[in-house]
């Protein structure tokens, strides 16, 4: 606690989105701000709601979104529009009631902190003359690429031609066309999507789950672009004392299996909460893991392999080949896994949470980005920060070689050294006087100043 009476119980309403990669940093942020004396209401959709028993310190407000699942194949823009429309009135009613109750004069100074895709929250806050702040759960380095999309479409450079994929994009060094988000999206669809992103118009500030040392250049550009304070307070995973934030049940049994493995020998494989694969990709991954001869912990989310419930399509002979050397599970306690001394590498889709979690534990990565900011993150991990290997394609030989390069070869050891030094820097940024520590202090002051 910072011991400042002004902030005791000052109300914050956090509006979370139903995506795992967005919910996690929002819950972490809530925990951090609660520890600074704020009172936290966590507004969340019914779909993918967090477990209140993990956060007895929060008040939860359920918004009926009228969705029963996130359909990855559906039109994302339409999904977001409907989600925002369905939740808007309930939040507005709740906040109006709070203000009118007037029992607590502090209710007039509620600050709304919302996930960037829950843009309705900003509209509600603005209607009620409340202040709103956005939480961004992607990398900062992704945004300059995202903001350049209209220009690249107008110049006819997007959607990208195959022949251009390896070319560097002018003004976006070090990104290649293949690293750009939505690079094959037709212009009409991209225009709709970009218009939606513009719906977040007037936040008073932006909170970014990142560190100055890691993304200073992107943060500088974004400060110029948005002209509002940007508080870089990551890595939230290390700042917050937060229990599990998973929607799926974590299979904690894998930790005792890890206890039996040699130090830095295991490759941990997970493509996050949304990515899917087909049967061929599953097969190439499986045999690549088998042929690498390294122990592995492989998360295959139920439903993530098209046309199957779980791992029915695992190739014949695979289980016998890897018996005793590998575990396949539905969902891992990733934070614990990455901090385990047996884990030597993380084969990841490079979602921003996974990236920060790996960096925070000094674990080097194999990068297999799938969509959105992951391609930008992968480029930074492999080319700029040099703590990851880019997986050129998903073929058995390429996979086998990447795993061995990371876990056995000197190249991997050098990456591990760099990853460990990034872990140290991340840790120092949270210490008193460090950049994230100072940014959090500034955020607290900023929030109290109204
Ligand atoms: N995660 C987990 N267990 C798993 C796989 C993922 O707890 O088996 C967590 C991971 O720690 C991370 C989040 O799920 O916090 C995934 O977020 P990320 O931004 O990396 O990717 P997304 O799921 O949004 O694509």
Short mmCIF file of C-alpha atoms and ligand atoms in Angstrom, two decimals:
data_model
loop_
_atom_site.label_atom_id
_atom_site.label_comp_id
_atom_site.label_asym_id
_atom_site.label_seq_id
_atom_site.Cartn_x
_atom_site.Cartn_y
_atom_site.Cartn_z
CA UNK A 1 0.00 0.00 0.00
CA UNK A 2 1.21 3.49 -0.67
CA UNK A 3 -0.41 4.87 2.47
CA UNK A 4 -2.21 7.71 0.71
CA UNK A 5 -5.69 8.33 2.13
CA UNK A 6 -6.94 9.90 -1.10
CA UNK A 7 -6.86 6.61 -2.87
CA UNK A 8 -8.44 4.45 -0.21
CA UNK A 9 -11.41 2.87 -1.92
CA UNK A 10 -11.47 5.10 -4.97
CA UNK A 11 -13.68 3.19 -7.43
CA UNK A 12 -12.39 1.74 -10.64
CA UNK A 13 -14.61 -0.18 -13.04
CA UNK A 14 -12.58 -2.52 -15.20
CA UNK A 15 -14.29 -3.77 -18.36
CA UNK A 16 -12.77 -7.03 -19.56
CA UNK A 17 -13.19 -8.85 -22.87
CA UNK A 18 -13.99 -12.56 -23.24
CA UNK A 19 -10.62 -13.51 -24.76
CA UNK A 20 -8.13 -15.35 -22.55
CA UNK A 21 -5.20 -13.24 -23.70
CA UNK A 22 -7.11 -10.07 -22.80
CA UNK A 23 -8.76 -11.29 -19.57
CA UNK A 24 -5.46 -12.31 -17.99
CA UNK A 25 -3.78 -8.88 -18.08
CA UNK A 26 -7.06 -7.20 -17.01
CA UNK A 27 -7.30 -9.42 -13.91
CA UNK A 28 -3.63 -8.82 -13.21
CA UNK A 29 -4.12 -5.07 -13.55
CA UNK A 30 -7.09 -5.27 -11.18
CA UNK A 31 -4.97 -7.06 -8.58
CA UNK A 32 -2.17 -4.52 -8.90
CA UNK A 33 -4.52 -1.54 -8.56
CA UNK A 34 -6.37 -3.16 -5.67
CA UNK A 35 -3.05 -3.52 -3.88
CA UNK A 36 -2.66 0.24 -4.33
CA UNK A 37 -5.89 0.87 -2.45
CA UNK A 38 -8.45 1.19 -5.24
CA UNK A 39 -11.79 -0.56 -5.04
CA UNK A 40 -12.26 -2.74 -8.10
CA UNK A 41 -15.42 -3.72 -9.95
CA UNK A 42 -14.67 -6.18 -12.73
CA UNK A 43 -17.30 -6.03 -15.47
CA UNK A 44 -17.11 -9.08 -17.69
CA UNK A 45 -19.16 -10.89 -20.28
CA UNK A 46 -21.13 -14.00 -19.36
CA UNK A 47 -19.16 -15.80 -22.02
CA UNK A 48 -15.78 -16.83 -20.60
CA UNK A 49 -16.37 -15.28 -17.22
CA UNK A 50 -13.55 -15.32 -14.68
CA UNK A 51 -13.76 -17.37 -11.49
CA UNK A 52 -14.81 -14.93 -8.71
CA UNK A 53 -13.40 -17.23 -6.03
CA UNK A 54 -9.90 -16.41 -7.30
CA UNK A 55 -10.56 -12.71 -6.64
CA UNK A 56 -12.51 -12.20 -3.44
CA UNK A 57 -11.16 -8.64 -3.43
CA UNK A 58 -13.18 -7.65 -6.54
CA UNK A 59 -16.87 -6.97 -7.05
CA UNK A 60 -17.98 -8.74 -10.22
CA UNK A 61 -20.54 -7.38 -12.67
CA UNK A 62 -21.79 -9.82 -15.29
CA UNK A 63 -22.80 -8.36 -18.65
CA UNK A 64 -25.14 -10.59 -20.69
CA UNK A 65 -23.52 -10.71 -24.07
CA UNK A 66 -25.91 -13.25 -25.67
CA UNK A 67 -23.07 -15.40 -26.99
CA UNK A 68 -22.48 -19.01 -26.06
CA UNK A 69 -19.02 -19.34 -27.62
CA UNK A 70 -16.41 -17.50 -29.63
CA UNK A 71 -16.74 -18.82 -33.16
CA UNK A 72 -13.25 -18.46 -34.64
CA UNK A 73 -14.60 -18.93 -38.17
CA UNK A 74 -17.26 -16.20 -37.86
CA UNK A 75 -16.84 -12.60 -38.99
CA UNK A 76 -14.75 -11.00 -36.23
CA UNK A 77 -15.94 -7.47 -36.94
CA UNK A 78 -19.58 -8.50 -36.67
CA UNK A 79 -18.85 -10.43 -33.47
CA UNK A 80 -17.21 -7.40 -31.86
CA UNK A 81 -20.01 -5.08 -32.92
CA UNK A 82 -22.66 -7.37 -31.46
CA UNK A 83 -20.63 -7.91 -28.28
CA UNK A 84 -20.28 -4.17 -27.75
CA UNK A 85 -23.93 -3.45 -28.54
CA UNK A 86 -25.18 -6.20 -26.24
CA UNK A 87 -23.17 -5.06 -23.23
CA UNK A 88 -23.57 -1.31 -23.49
CA UNK A 89 -26.89 -0.62 -21.76
CA UNK A 90 -26.10 -2.84 -18.78
CA UNK A 91 -22.89 -1.02 -18.04
CA UNK A 92 -24.57 2.33 -18.56
CA UNK A 93 -27.40 1.36 -16.15
CA UNK A 94 -24.95 0.10 -13.56
CA UNK A 95 -22.83 3.23 -13.63
CA UNK A 96 -25.85 5.54 -13.66
CA UNK A 97 -27.22 3.76 -10.60
CA UNK A 98 -23.88 4.02 -8.85
CA UNK A 99 -23.68 7.73 -9.52
CA UNK A 100 -27.30 8.34 -8.51
CA UNK A 101 -27.03 6.31 -5.34
CA UNK A 102 -24.83 9.16 -4.25
CA UNK A 103 -24.14 7.40 -0.96
CA UNK A 104 -20.53 7.59 -1.74
CA UNK A 105 -19.49 10.83 -3.31
CA UNK A 106 -16.51 9.04 -4.75
CA UNK A 107 -18.87 7.38 -7.23
CA UNK A 108 -18.80 10.60 -9.23
CA UNK A 109 -15.12 10.01 -9.76
CA UNK A 110 -15.36 6.46 -11.02
CA UNK A 111 -12.70 5.78 -13.62
CA UNK A 112 -13.48 3.20 -16.28
CA UNK A 113 -10.54 1.11 -17.47
CA UNK A 114 -11.53 -0.95 -20.47
CA UNK A 115 -10.07 -3.50 -22.79
CA UNK A 116 -9.46 -1.87 -26.18
CA UNK A 117 -11.95 -4.13 -27.98
CA UNK A 118 -14.70 -3.22 -25.48
CA UNK A 119 -15.00 0.24 -26.97
CA UNK A 120 -18.61 0.63 -25.79
CA UNK A 121 -17.20 1.30 -22.31
CA UNK A 122 -15.56 4.48 -23.53
CA UNK A 123 -18.84 5.65 -25.06
CA UNK A 124 -20.65 4.94 -21.78
CA UNK A 125 -17.99 6.71 -19.73
CA UNK A 126 -18.10 9.70 -22.01
CA UNK A 127 -21.96 9.85 -21.82
CA UNK A 128 -21.70 9.95 -18.03
CA UNK A 129 -18.81 12.35 -17.93
CA UNK A 130 -16.51 9.75 -16.38
CA UNK A 131 -12.90 9.31 -17.26
CA UNK A 132 -11.84 6.29 -19.32
CA UNK A 133 -8.47 4.64 -19.77
CA UNK A 134 -7.68 1.86 -22.25
CA UNK A 135 -5.73 -1.28 -21.45
CA UNK A 136 -3.79 -2.63 -24.42
CA UNK A 137 -2.84 -6.27 -24.18
CA UNK A 138 -0.85 -6.49 -27.41
CA UNK A 139 2.78 -5.50 -27.90
CA UNK A 140 3.53 -1.81 -28.47
CA UNK A 141 5.62 -2.75 -31.51
CA UNK A 142 2.51 -4.13 -33.18
CA UNK A 143 0.67 -0.80 -33.22
CA UNK A 144 2.84 1.12 -35.72
CA UNK A 145 2.27 -1.79 -38.13
CA UNK A 146 -1.45 -1.78 -37.45
CA UNK A 147 -1.67 1.99 -37.86
CA UNK A 148 0.15 1.75 -41.20
CA UNK A 149 -2.42 -0.63 -42.70
CA UNK A 150 -4.69 2.06 -44.23
CA UNK A 151 -1.68 3.63 -45.96
CA UNK A 152 -0.45 0.28 -47.26
CA UNK A 153 -3.91 -0.58 -48.60
CA UNK A 154 -4.21 2.86 -50.22
CA UNK A 155 -0.79 2.37 -51.86
CA UNK A 156 -1.95 -1.01 -53.21
CA UNK A 157 0.75 -2.89 -51.25
CA UNK A 158 -1.87 -4.88 -49.35
CA UNK A 159 -3.24 -7.50 -49.61
CA UNK A 160 0.29 -8.69 -50.14
CA UNK A 161 1.49 -10.61 -53.20
CA UNK A 162 3.37 -13.81 -52.37
CA UNK A 163 6.46 -12.49 -54.15
CA UNK A 164 6.67 -9.58 -51.66
CA UNK A 165 6.40 -11.56 -48.41
CA UNK A 166 10.12 -11.48 -47.59
CA UNK A 167 10.57 -7.80 -48.54
CA UNK A 168 11.06 -5.17 -45.85
CA UNK A 169 8.14 -2.76 -45.46
CA UNK A 170 9.28 0.85 -45.98
CA UNK A 171 9.04 2.91 -42.75
CA UNK A 172 8.36 -0.15 -40.61
CA UNK A 173 11.84 -1.51 -40.06
CA UNK A 174 12.49 -4.38 -39.26
CA UNK A 175 9.15 -5.78 -40.40
CA UNK A 176 8.74 -7.69 -43.64
CA UNK A 177 5.41 -7.92 -45.45
CA UNK A 178 5.04 -11.42 -44.00
CA UNK A 179 5.17 -9.94 -40.48
CA UNK A 180 2.31 -7.52 -41.04
CA UNK A 181 -1.00 -8.27 -39.34
CA UNK A 182 -3.92 -9.11 -41.65
CA UNK A 183 -1.60 -8.93 -44.66
CA UNK A 184 -3.84 -11.10 -46.82
CA UNK A 185 -7.14 -9.51 -45.75
CA UNK A 186 -9.03 -8.00 -48.70
CA UNK A 187 -9.15 -4.19 -48.60
CA UNK A 188 -12.95 -3.99 -48.02
CA UNK A 189 -12.75 -6.29 -45.00
CA UNK A 190 -9.66 -4.53 -43.64
CA UNK A 191 -11.41 -1.17 -44.00
CA UNK A 192 -14.33 -2.41 -41.88
CA UNK A 193 -11.96 -3.78 -39.27
CA UNK A 194 -9.88 -0.61 -39.11
CA UNK A 195 -13.03 1.50 -38.76
CA UNK A 196 -13.95 -0.57 -35.73
CA UNK A 197 -10.54 0.01 -34.15
CA UNK A 198 -11.16 3.75 -34.58
CA UNK A 199 -14.14 3.49 -32.24
CA UNK A 200 -11.79 3.99 -29.29
CA UNK A 201 -11.59 7.74 -29.75
CA UNK A 202 -10.80 9.70 -26.66
CA UNK A 203 -9.19 7.73 -23.89
CA UNK A 204 -7.58 9.94 -21.30
CA UNK A 205 -4.62 7.56 -21.13
CA UNK A 206 -3.43 4.14 -22.27
CA UNK A 207 -2.00 1.36 -20.11
CA UNK A 208 0.39 -0.95 -21.90
CA UNK A 209 1.53 -4.33 -20.64
CA UNK A 210 5.14 -3.84 -21.67
CA UNK A 211 8.46 -2.41 -20.51
CA UNK A 212 10.30 0.71 -21.66
CA UNK A 213 13.59 -1.12 -22.18
CA UNK A 214 11.92 -3.65 -24.44
CA UNK A 215 9.77 -1.41 -26.63
CA UNK A 216 11.06 2.10 -26.11
CA UNK A 217 11.04 3.05 -29.76
CA UNK A 218 7.46 1.87 -30.37
CA UNK A 219 6.27 3.54 -27.16
CA UNK A 220 7.86 6.82 -28.24
CA UNK A 221 6.07 6.66 -31.59
CA UNK A 222 2.77 5.83 -29.90
CA UNK A 223 3.09 8.70 -27.43
CA UNK A 224 3.48 11.03 -30.40
CA UNK A 225 0.58 9.44 -32.21
CA UNK A 226 -1.97 9.32 -29.39
CA UNK A 227 -0.96 12.48 -27.50
CA UNK A 228 -2.16 11.05 -24.18
CA UNK A 229 -0.11 9.56 -21.34
CA UNK A 230 0.95 5.98 -22.00
CA UNK A 231 1.79 3.99 -18.89
CA UNK A 232 4.05 1.01 -19.64
CA UNK A 233 3.65 -1.07 -16.49
CA UNK A 234 4.61 -4.59 -17.57
CA UNK A 235 5.23 -7.36 -17.19
CA UNK A 236 1.92 -7.55 -15.31
CA UNK A 237 2.48 -11.27 -14.76
CA UNK A 238 5.33 -10.33 -12.42
CA UNK A 239 3.77 -7.23 -10.97
CA UNK A 240 0.54 -8.90 -9.86
CA UNK A 241 0.02 -11.49 -7.17
CA UNK A 242 -2.75 -13.17 -9.09
CA UNK A 243 -3.97 -16.76 -8.87
CA UNK A 244 -4.95 -18.71 -12.00
CA UNK A 245 -6.69 -16.63 -14.64
CA UNK A 246 -7.39 -19.59 -16.96
CA UNK A 247 -10.82 -20.28 -18.44
CA UNK A 248 -9.83 -23.94 -18.90
CA UNK A 249 -8.81 -26.23 -16.09
CA UNK A 250 -5.04 -26.34 -15.65
CA UNK A 251 -3.50 -29.80 -15.61
CA UNK A 252 -1.11 -29.32 -12.71
CA UNK A 253 -0.02 -32.98 -12.82
CA UNK A 254 2.57 -32.01 -15.42
CA UNK A 255 4.66 -30.26 -12.75
CA UNK A 256 5.56 -33.53 -11.02
CA UNK A 257 6.49 -34.92 -14.45
CA UNK A 258 8.71 -31.88 -15.05
CA UNK A 259 10.33 -32.49 -11.64
CA UNK A 260 11.72 -35.75 -13.04
CA UNK A 261 13.31 -34.21 -16.16
CA UNK A 262 16.86 -32.92 -16.52
CA UNK A 263 17.44 -29.17 -16.18
CA UNK A 264 16.70 -27.16 -19.35
CA UNK A 265 15.90 -30.31 -21.34
CA UNK A 266 12.17 -29.94 -22.01
CA UNK A 267 10.53 -28.12 -24.89
CA UNK A 268 7.16 -26.70 -23.83
CA UNK A 269 4.72 -26.35 -26.75
CA UNK A 270 1.57 -24.26 -26.69
CA UNK A 271 -0.17 -22.12 -29.29
CA UNK A 272 -2.36 -20.26 -26.82
CA UNK A 273 -6.11 -20.04 -26.47
CA UNK A 274 -7.29 -19.39 -30.03
CA UNK A 275 -4.95 -20.86 -32.66
CA UNK A 276 -6.10 -23.97 -34.48
CA UNK A 277 -4.35 -26.53 -36.67
CA UNK A 278 -5.33 -29.20 -39.18
CA UNK A 279 -4.52 -32.88 -39.10
CA UNK A 280 -1.39 -32.49 -41.25
CA UNK A 281 0.01 -29.79 -38.97
CA UNK A 282 -0.70 -31.99 -35.95
CA UNK A 283 1.15 -34.86 -37.58
CA UNK A 284 4.19 -32.75 -38.54
CA UNK A 285 4.34 -31.32 -35.02
CA UNK A 286 4.06 -34.77 -33.46
CA UNK A 287 6.80 -36.37 -35.56
CA UNK A 288 9.03 -33.29 -35.27
CA UNK A 289 8.80 -33.61 -31.48
CA UNK A 290 9.42 -37.34 -31.64
CA UNK A 291 12.45 -37.07 -33.93
CA UNK A 292 14.04 -34.30 -31.87
CA UNK A 293 14.58 -36.89 -29.11
CA UNK A 294 14.07 -34.16 -26.51
CA UNK A 295 11.48 -34.42 -23.70
CA UNK A 296 8.39 -32.32 -24.41
CA UNK A 297 5.26 -30.97 -22.81
CA UNK A 298 2.68 -30.33 -25.53
CA UNK A 299 -0.59 -28.49 -25.00
CA UNK A 300 -3.29 -29.45 -27.50
CA UNK A 301 -6.40 -27.51 -26.57
CA UNK A 302 -9.63 -29.53 -26.96
CA UNK A 303 -11.23 -28.57 -30.28
CA UNK A 304 -8.07 -26.92 -31.62
CA UNK A 305 -7.46 -29.61 -34.23
CA UNK A 306 -10.06 -29.19 -36.96
CA UNK A 307 -12.55 -32.01 -37.15
CA UNK A 308 -11.62 -33.66 -33.87
CA UNK A 309 -12.44 -33.40 -30.19
CA UNK A 310 -8.90 -33.61 -28.95
CA UNK A 311 -5.98 -35.80 -30.13
CA UNK A 312 -7.80 -38.51 -32.08
CA UNK A 313 -5.67 -37.63 -35.14
CA UNK A 314 -2.31 -38.26 -33.48
CA UNK A 315 -0.37 -40.46 -35.91
CA UNK A 316 -0.10 -44.17 -35.37
CA UNK A 317 3.05 -45.20 -33.56
CA UNK A 318 3.62 -41.75 -32.04
CA UNK A 319 2.59 -42.67 -28.50
CA UNK A 320 4.89 -45.72 -28.43
CA UNK A 321 7.76 -43.72 -29.95
CA UNK A 322 7.66 -41.01 -27.28
CA UNK A 323 6.55 -43.06 -24.29
CA UNK A 324 8.12 -41.70 -21.10
CA UNK A 325 9.61 -38.76 -22.97
CA UNK A 326 6.61 -36.57 -23.65
CA UNK A 327 3.29 -35.44 -22.23
CA UNK A 328 0.31 -34.18 -24.21
CA UNK A 329 -2.18 -32.19 -22.16
CA UNK A 330 -5.26 -30.04 -22.65
CA UNK A 331 -4.20 -26.90 -20.80
CA UNK A 332 -1.11 -26.24 -18.71
CA UNK A 333 -0.38 -24.02 -15.72
CA UNK A 334 1.84 -22.07 -18.10
CA UNK A 335 3.27 -19.66 -15.58
CA UNK A 336 4.49 -22.53 -13.40
CA UNK A 337 5.73 -24.49 -16.40
CA UNK A 338 7.84 -21.64 -17.73
CA UNK A 339 9.38 -21.02 -14.32
CA UNK A 340 10.32 -24.70 -13.93
CA UNK A 341 14.04 -25.42 -14.16
CA UNK A 342 13.45 -28.42 -16.47
CA UNK A 343 12.03 -26.23 -19.24
CA UNK A 344 14.69 -25.22 -21.75
CA UNK A 345 12.55 -23.68 -24.49
CA UNK A 346 9.05 -22.55 -25.40
CA UNK A 347 7.62 -23.31 -28.83
CA UNK A 348 4.95 -20.67 -29.01
CA UNK A 349 2.56 -18.80 -31.29
CA UNK A 350 4.05 -15.65 -29.72
CA UNK A 351 0.86 -14.23 -28.24
CA UNK A 352 1.88 -11.20 -26.21
CA UNK A 353 1.14 -12.79 -22.83
CA UNK A 354 3.11 -15.90 -23.73
CA UNK A 355 5.94 -13.72 -25.02
CA UNK A 356 6.10 -11.69 -21.81
CA UNK A 357 5.79 -14.80 -19.66
CA UNK A 358 8.71 -16.43 -21.49
CA UNK A 359 10.85 -13.30 -21.32
CA UNK A 360 10.02 -12.93 -17.62
CA UNK A 361 11.38 -16.43 -16.98
CA UNK A 362 14.40 -16.18 -19.28
CA UNK A 363 13.15 -18.98 -21.55
CA UNK A 364 14.18 -18.78 -25.25
CA UNK A 365 11.52 -19.51 -27.86
CA UNK A 366 10.66 -21.19 -31.13
CA UNK A 367 8.33 -18.78 -32.88
CA UNK A 368 5.36 -20.04 -34.87
CA UNK A 369 3.07 -17.02 -35.17
CA UNK A 370 -0.45 -17.54 -36.41
CA UNK A 371 -2.24 -14.17 -36.58
CA UNK A 372 -2.56 -10.57 -35.39
CA UNK A 373 0.34 -9.19 -33.38
CA UNK A 374 2.00 -12.61 -33.16
CA UNK A 375 3.87 -12.14 -36.45
CA UNK A 376 5.28 -8.81 -35.29
CA UNK A 377 6.21 -10.32 -31.91
CA UNK A 378 7.91 -13.23 -33.63
CA UNK A 379 10.00 -10.88 -35.76
CA UNK A 380 11.11 -8.91 -32.70
CA UNK A 381 11.85 -12.09 -30.73
CA UNK A 382 13.95 -13.64 -33.48
CA UNK A 383 15.53 -10.66 -35.21
CA UNK A 384 15.69 -7.77 -32.72
CA UNK A 385 15.84 -9.29 -29.22
CA UNK A 386 17.40 -12.51 -30.57
CA UNK A 387 15.85 -14.77 -27.96
CA UNK A 388 13.81 -16.84 -30.40
CA UNK A 389 14.11 -18.91 -33.56
CA UNK A 390 11.67 -18.35 -36.35
CA UNK A 391 10.09 -21.64 -37.47
CA UNK A 392 10.29 -21.34 -41.23
CA UNK A 393 7.63 -23.96 -41.84
CA UNK A 394 5.92 -26.82 -40.11
CA UNK A 395 7.78 -29.80 -41.54
CA UNK A 396 9.17 -32.65 -39.49
CA UNK A 397 12.81 -31.94 -40.36
CA UNK A 398 12.48 -28.21 -39.74
CA UNK A 399 10.80 -28.81 -36.38
CA UNK A 400 13.34 -31.40 -35.31
CA UNK A 401 16.21 -29.11 -36.24
CA UNK A 402 14.67 -26.05 -34.52
CA UNK A 403 14.19 -27.96 -31.26
CA UNK A 404 17.74 -29.23 -31.29
CA UNK A 405 19.16 -25.83 -32.22
CA UNK A 406 17.33 -24.31 -29.26
CA UNK A 407 17.92 -26.99 -26.63
CA UNK A 408 21.21 -28.58 -27.59
CA UNK A 409 23.27 -26.31 -29.85
CA UNK A 410 25.42 -23.38 -28.85
CA UNK A 411 23.09 -21.07 -30.77
CA UNK A 412 20.35 -21.94 -28.28
CA UNK A 413 22.64 -21.41 -25.32
CA UNK A 414 23.45 -17.92 -26.57
CA UNK A 415 19.75 -17.20 -26.91
CA UNK A 416 19.19 -18.45 -23.38
CA UNK A 417 21.88 -16.09 -22.10
CA UNK A 418 20.18 -13.17 -23.81
CA UNK A 419 16.79 -14.33 -22.49
CA UNK A 420 18.16 -14.50 -18.96
CA UNK A 421 19.56 -11.02 -19.25
CA UNK A 422 16.13 -9.79 -20.45
CA UNK A 423 14.54 -11.51 -17.48
CA UNK A 424 16.87 -9.54 -15.20
CA UNK A 425 16.04 -6.27 -16.94
CA UNK A 426 12.32 -7.03 -16.69
CA UNK A 427 12.77 -7.68 -12.98
CA UNK A 428 14.65 -4.42 -12.45
CA UNK A 429 11.97 -2.44 -14.24
CA UNK A 430 9.59 -3.47 -11.43
CA UNK A 431 11.94 -2.52 -8.62
CA UNK A 432 11.73 0.85 -6.90
CA UNK A 433 12.98 3.44 -9.39
CA UNK A 434 12.54 1.07 -12.37
CA UNK A 435 10.51 2.23 -15.38
CA UNK A 436 7.42 0.07 -14.78
CA UNK A 437 7.48 0.88 -11.07
CA UNK A 438 7.57 4.60 -11.89
CA UNK A 439 4.88 4.26 -14.57
CA UNK A 440 2.57 2.53 -12.13
CA UNK A 441 3.15 5.32 -9.63
CA UNK A 442 2.28 7.84 -12.35
CA UNK A 443 -0.84 5.87 -13.29
CA UNK A 444 -2.00 5.86 -9.67
CA UNK A 445 -1.45 9.62 -9.41
CA UNK A 446 -3.17 10.20 -12.75
CA UNK A 447 -6.19 8.17 -11.67
CA UNK A 448 -6.45 10.00 -8.36
CA UNK A 449 -6.13 13.42 -9.93
CA UNK A 450 -9.82 13.64 -10.76
N1 LIG B 1 -2.05 -20.43 -21.20
C1 LIG B 1 -2.14 -21.27 -20.13
N2 LIG B 1 -2.07 -22.62 -20.36
C2 LIG B 1 -1.91 -23.13 -21.61
C3 LIG B 1 -1.81 -22.25 -22.68
C4 LIG B 1 -1.87 -20.89 -22.46
O1 LIG B 1 -2.28 -20.84 -18.98
O2 LIG B 1 -1.87 -24.35 -21.72
C5 LIG B 1 -2.16 -18.97 -20.94
C6 LIG B 1 -0.83 -18.28 -21.12
O3 LIG B 1 -0.10 -18.34 -19.90
C7 LIG B 1 -1.22 -16.89 -21.55
C8 LIG B 1 -2.58 -17.06 -22.20
O4 LIG B 1 -3.02 -18.38 -21.89
O5 LIG B 1 -1.34 -16.04 -20.40
C9 LIG B 1 -2.53 -16.94 -23.71
O6 LIG B 1 -2.39 -15.62 -24.04
P1 LIG B 1 -1.50 -15.17 -25.28
O7 LIG B 1 -1.58 -13.68 -25.33
O8 LIG B 1 -0.16 -15.73 -25.20
O9 LIG B 1 -2.19 -15.83 -26.53
P2 LIG B 1 -3.72 -15.93 -27.04
O10 LIG B 1 -4.35 -17.03 -26.32
O11 LIG B 1 -4.37 -14.60 -26.78
O12 LIG B 1 -3.57 -16.23 -28.50
#
